[in-house]
Short mmCIF file of C-alpha atoms in Angstrom, two decimals:
data_model
loop_
_atom_site.label_atom_id
_atom_site.label_comp_id
_atom_site.label_asym_id
_atom_site.label_seq_id
_atom_site.Cartn_x
_atom_site.Cartn_y
_atom_site.Cartn_z
CA MET A 1226 70.88 94.98 95.30
CA GLY A 1227 69.09 96.52 92.26
CA SER A 1228 70.39 96.43 88.50
CA HIS A 1229 71.27 99.75 87.93
CA GLN A 1230 74.91 100.31 87.54
CA GLU A 1231 76.72 103.92 88.14
CA PRO A 1232 79.19 104.59 85.26
CA ILE A 1233 82.65 103.52 86.17
CA PRO A 1234 84.90 106.59 87.06
CA THR A 1235 88.35 107.52 85.50
CA LEU A 1236 91.40 105.32 86.95
CA SER A 1237 92.66 108.55 87.89
CA LYS A 1238 89.80 109.54 90.00
CA MET A 1239 89.45 106.10 91.54
CA VAL A 1240 93.11 106.01 92.36
CA SER A 1241 92.70 109.57 93.71
CA ASN A 1242 89.80 108.82 95.94
CA ARG A 1243 91.91 105.62 97.55
CA TYR A 1244 94.91 107.91 98.42
CA LYS A 1245 93.05 111.29 99.09
CA ASP A 1246 95.43 114.26 99.11
CA THR A 1247 98.59 111.81 99.54
CA ILE A 1248 98.60 110.73 95.66
CA PRO A 1249 101.78 111.62 94.13
CA LEU A 1250 101.19 114.84 91.95
CA ASP A 1251 103.27 113.30 89.14
CA LEU A 1252 101.53 109.51 88.96
CA ASP A 1253 101.51 108.12 85.86
CA LEU A 1254 98.31 106.62 85.24
CA ASP A 1255 96.77 105.15 81.71
CA THR A 1256 94.02 106.98 80.44
CA SER A 1257 93.31 104.93 77.47
CA LEU A 1258 92.17 101.66 79.07
CA ALA A 1259 89.24 99.50 77.35
CA PRO A 1260 86.08 99.40 79.34
CA SER A 1261 86.89 95.75 80.66
CA GLN A 1262 90.06 96.85 81.90
CA LEU A 1263 88.45 99.77 83.61
CA ALA A 1264 86.06 97.32 85.20
CA THR A 1265 88.11 94.94 86.67
CA LEU A 1266 90.52 97.63 88.23
CA SER A 1267 87.61 99.65 89.37
CA THR A 1268 86.60 96.23 91.21
CA ILE A 1269 89.66 96.18 93.20
CA LEU A 1270 90.21 100.15 93.81
CA THR A 1271 86.67 100.16 95.29
CA HIS A 1272 86.90 97.67 97.82
CA ARG A 1273 85.09 98.65 100.76
CA THR A 1274 84.90 96.35 103.97
CA ILE A 1275 81.41 95.59 104.83
CA ARG A 1276 80.25 94.84 108.59
CA SER A 1277 76.68 94.92 107.77
CA PHE A 1278 74.88 92.56 105.36
CA HIS A 1279 71.19 91.81 104.56
CA SER A 1280 69.83 87.98 105.35
CA THR A 1281 68.98 87.32 101.87
CA PRO A 1282 69.98 84.33 100.33
CA LEU A 1283 72.77 84.28 97.61
CA PRO A 1284 71.79 82.90 94.01
CA SER A 1285 72.80 79.09 93.95
CA SER A 1286 75.35 79.80 91.23
CA THR A 1287 77.45 82.32 93.68
CA LEU A 1288 79.40 79.63 95.73
CA PRO A 1289 80.60 77.61 92.47
CA SER A 1290 81.52 80.74 90.96
CA LEU A 1291 83.30 82.40 94.16
CA LEU A 1292 85.08 78.76 94.35
CA ALA A 1293 86.16 78.39 90.63
CA CYS A 1294 87.82 81.71 91.02
CA ALA A 1295 89.47 80.94 94.29
CA GLN A 1296 91.12 77.85 92.33
CA SER A 1297 91.93 80.01 89.78
CA ALA A 1298 94.80 81.74 92.07
CA SER A 1299 98.30 81.35 91.50
CA THR A 1300 99.54 78.18 93.79
CA SER A 1301 103.15 77.46 95.01
CA SER A 1302 104.58 74.88 92.86
CA MET A 1303 101.02 73.76 91.76
CA LEU A 1304 100.28 72.09 95.23
CA GLN A 1305 97.20 73.81 95.75
CA THR A 1306 97.61 73.07 99.42
CA TYR A 1307 94.32 74.82 101.33
CA SER A 1308 90.71 73.71 101.86
CA ILE A 1309 87.71 75.95 101.97
CA LEU A 1310 84.64 75.44 104.21
CA ALA A 1311 81.51 77.05 103.26
CA ILE A 1312 79.21 77.91 106.17
CA ARG A 1313 75.67 78.44 105.42
CA ASP A 1314 73.41 76.64 107.79
CA PRO A 1315 72.19 79.41 110.27
CA ALA A 1316 73.05 76.99 113.47
CA HIS A 1317 75.98 75.85 112.53
CA LYS A 1318 77.33 79.64 111.61
CA ALA A 1319 75.95 80.96 114.64
CA ALA A 1320 78.43 78.36 116.57
CA VAL A 1321 81.41 79.27 114.34
CA ALA A 1322 80.65 83.19 114.84
CA GLN A 1323 80.80 82.51 118.57
CA LEU A 1324 84.16 81.08 118.14
CA SER A 1325 85.27 83.67 115.59
CA GLY A 1326 84.86 86.91 117.51
CA ASN A 1327 81.28 86.81 117.69
CA GLN A 1328 80.73 89.76 115.34
CA PRO A 1329 76.96 90.59 114.38
CA PHE A 1330 77.50 90.48 110.62
CA LEU A 1331 78.72 87.13 110.74
CA HIS A 1332 74.97 86.29 111.92
CA SER A 1333 73.56 88.25 109.50
CA ALA A 1334 75.90 87.25 106.28
CA PRO A 1335 74.30 84.35 104.30
CA LEU A 1336 77.76 82.89 103.55
CA PHE A 1337 80.84 82.55 105.31
CA LEU A 1338 84.03 81.02 104.05
CA ILE A 1339 86.80 79.67 105.74
CA PHE A 1340 90.45 79.22 104.16
CA CYS A 1341 92.52 76.47 105.79
CA ALA A 1342 96.48 76.28 105.53
CA ASP A 1343 98.94 76.66 103.54
CA LEU A 1344 99.11 80.47 104.31
CA ILE A 1345 100.63 81.73 101.15
CA ASP A 1346 98.34 79.70 98.78
CA ALA A 1347 94.84 80.40 100.91
CA ALA A 1348 95.53 84.01 101.32
CA ILE A 1349 95.88 84.08 97.53
CA ALA A 1350 92.91 82.24 96.98
CA GLY A 1351 91.04 83.94 99.26
CA GLN A 1352 91.81 87.50 97.68
CA ASN A 1353 90.53 85.93 94.37
CA ALA A 1354 87.28 84.76 96.16
CA ALA A 1355 86.80 88.31 97.62
CA ILE A 1356 87.29 89.96 94.17
CA ALA A 1357 84.94 87.64 92.61
CA ALA A 1358 82.32 88.51 95.12
CA GLU A 1359 82.46 92.22 94.82
CA ALA A 1360 82.53 91.76 90.81
CA LEU A 1361 79.21 89.92 91.41
CA GLY A 1362 77.86 92.92 93.62
CA LEU A 1363 78.28 91.72 96.72
CA GLY A 1364 80.28 92.70 99.91
CA VAL A 1365 82.89 91.23 101.87
CA CYS A 1366 84.68 91.01 105.41
CA TYR A 1367 88.03 89.35 105.89
CA VAL A 1368 87.63 87.79 109.57
CA GLY A 1369 91.01 86.72 111.55
CA GLY A 1370 88.70 85.82 114.39
CA VAL A 1371 88.69 82.05 113.46
CA ARG A 1372 92.04 82.23 115.08
CA ASN A 1373 90.92 83.70 118.44
CA HIS A 1374 89.63 79.89 119.48
CA ALA A 1375 91.39 77.84 117.59
CA ALA A 1376 91.46 74.84 119.88
CA GLU A 1377 87.55 74.96 120.18
CA LEU A 1378 86.88 75.82 116.39
CA THR A 1379 88.93 72.99 114.99
CA PRO A 1380 86.78 70.07 116.43
CA LEU A 1381 83.55 72.11 115.58
CA LEU A 1382 84.86 71.87 111.96
CA ARG A 1383 86.13 68.39 112.20
CA LEU A 1384 89.71 69.54 110.95
CA PRO A 1385 91.54 66.80 109.90
CA PRO A 1386 95.35 66.23 111.32
CA ARG A 1387 97.52 69.12 109.52
CA VAL A 1388 94.57 71.41 108.63
CA PHE A 1389 94.20 74.63 110.29
CA ALA A 1390 91.56 77.53 109.77
CA LEU A 1391 93.41 80.83 108.80
CA PHE A 1392 90.87 83.19 108.06
CA GLY A 1393 87.13 83.62 107.11
CA ILE A 1394 85.72 85.86 104.85
CA ALA A 1395 82.05 86.83 105.01
CA ILE A 1396 80.03 87.22 101.89
CA GLY A 1397 76.41 88.92 101.37
CA TYR A 1398 74.56 91.69 100.09
CA ALA A 1399 75.66 94.76 101.66
CA ASP A 1400 73.21 97.01 103.95
CA SER A 1401 73.31 100.37 101.81
CA SER A 1402 71.82 102.14 105.02
CA VAL A 1403 75.37 101.51 106.85
CA GLU A 1404 77.92 102.52 104.53
CA GLU A 1405 81.18 103.71 104.88
CA GLY A 1406 83.26 105.47 101.94
CA VAL A 1407 86.62 103.96 100.72
CA LYS A 1408 88.93 104.09 103.48
CA PRO A 1409 92.30 105.84 102.57
CA ARG A 1410 95.52 103.82 102.32
CA LEU A 1411 98.95 104.64 103.69
CA PRO A 1412 100.59 107.04 100.96
CA MET A 1413 102.07 105.37 98.29
CA ASN A 1414 105.66 106.72 98.76
CA GLU A 1415 105.78 104.97 102.24
CA VAL A 1416 104.77 101.54 100.81
CA LEU A 1417 106.69 101.65 97.51
CA HIS A 1418 110.78 102.22 97.47
CA MET A 1419 112.73 102.47 94.18
CA GLU A 1420 115.56 100.10 93.63
CA THR A 1421 116.27 100.47 97.52
CA TRP A 1422 114.63 101.09 100.70
CA ASP A 1423 114.41 104.36 101.78
CA ASN A 1424 112.41 105.59 105.19
CA SER A 1425 113.36 109.25 105.00
CA GLU A 1426 109.73 110.36 104.67
CA GLN A 1427 108.31 107.99 107.01
CA GLU A 1428 107.54 110.38 110.03
CA ARG A 1429 105.97 112.93 107.69
CA ASN A 1430 103.93 110.26 105.61
CA VAL A 1431 102.53 108.61 108.98
CA GLU A 1432 101.38 112.27 110.36
CA ARG A 1433 99.78 112.84 107.23
CA TYR A 1434 97.94 109.38 106.99
CA ASP A 1435 97.21 109.59 111.06
CA GLU A 1436 95.14 113.34 109.32
CA LEU A 1437 93.60 111.78 106.69
CA LEU A 1438 92.21 108.68 108.39
CA GLY A 1439 91.10 110.93 111.23
CA ARG A 1440 89.39 113.03 108.83
CA HIS A 1441 87.83 109.75 107.06
CA TYR A 1442 86.51 108.36 110.60
CA HIS A 1443 85.00 111.91 111.41
CA ARG A 1444 82.81 111.92 108.22
CA TYR A 1445 81.23 108.90 108.98
CA LEU A 1446 81.00 109.81 112.68
CA LYS A 1447 83.18 107.18 113.79
CA VAL A 1448 84.58 109.23 116.80
CA GLY A 1449 86.75 108.76 119.60
CA ARG A 1450 89.28 106.85 117.13
CA LYS A 1451 92.94 106.89 117.91
CA HIS A 1452 95.38 107.80 115.41
CA TRP A 1453 96.47 105.26 113.23
CA SER A 1454 100.12 105.03 114.53
CA GLU A 1455 98.57 105.36 118.06
CA PHE A 1456 96.81 102.36 117.34
CA VAL A 1457 99.66 100.24 115.67
CA ALA A 1458 102.01 101.01 118.59
CA ARG A 1459 99.26 100.10 121.61
CA TRP A 1460 98.67 97.08 119.34
CA HIS A 1461 102.24 95.63 119.26
CA ALA A 1462 102.75 97.02 122.84
CA ASP A 1463 99.61 95.42 124.46
CA GLY A 1464 100.38 91.81 123.07
CA GLY A 1465 96.19 91.65 122.99
CA LEU A 1466 96.05 88.92 120.49
CA GLU A 1467 92.40 87.83 121.53
CA GLY A 1468 93.44 84.11 122.26
CA ARG A 1469 95.80 84.00 119.07
CA GLU A 1470 98.49 83.53 121.38
CA HIS A 1471 97.71 80.02 121.59
CA VAL A 1472 97.73 79.24 118.01
CA ARG A 1473 100.96 77.64 118.51
CA GLY A 1474 99.97 75.22 120.56
CA VAL A 1475 96.77 74.26 118.11
CA LEU A 1476 99.37 73.89 115.36
CA GLU A 1477 101.18 71.54 117.11
CA GLY A 1478 98.04 69.55 118.06
CA GLN A 1479 96.99 69.23 114.34
CA GLY A 1480 100.34 67.36 113.62
CA PHE A 1481 102.37 70.62 112.52
CA GLY A 1482 105.80 70.10 113.04
CA LEU A 1483 107.18 73.22 114.48
CA GLU A 1484 110.66 73.58 115.66
#
């Protein structure tokens, strides 16, 4: 929470830190970026999910700044079909947290933003708000748990017909005593396909990613974690949606005419 800022690493170093040893050797990165350009890319490339917050209140300017950035996002046909609920009252936040996975960080984070449908516009606005928060030196954590008990959360938030809570973002000052480094992502060539789809390297890419993410968890003493590929496979096979399997019924009850 101090004012001291570390020098911004080079773009090459930030990208390498995100992908670790899966970064393409021939990756062409611009080395002549202006400081302002590098600062913007740094905010995005150094993103970490924060699950431990100080309860320190945020400056009064934070919420309007985040909302202005969220509303500056692209919107489909200029419809701006989303709403944002700011949850700050501790008692209300505790009730909302109870229906949103009841994760401890939801109680300590001083601000919890809930983004409501339309899906595409809300997601874009949410990402703008998250980047803005990180640019202000705050930590964020997306919370899909707002859909776990949608039937109970909807009246608690007094959502009108045709409004549905899609996800939340917990925002606050990160507790630096509980810190995890930048988590690696899938290799670039597993996500990017040039001109046409090509999954010929998929098995090798996933094996490398399992090993890479395993090393990351081991470094931060997160023992007993399954390989990423096993976790994803079991997630889909078990169908354990933690209550989100009832979302369709809630949407129909809110007046969304689903066929």
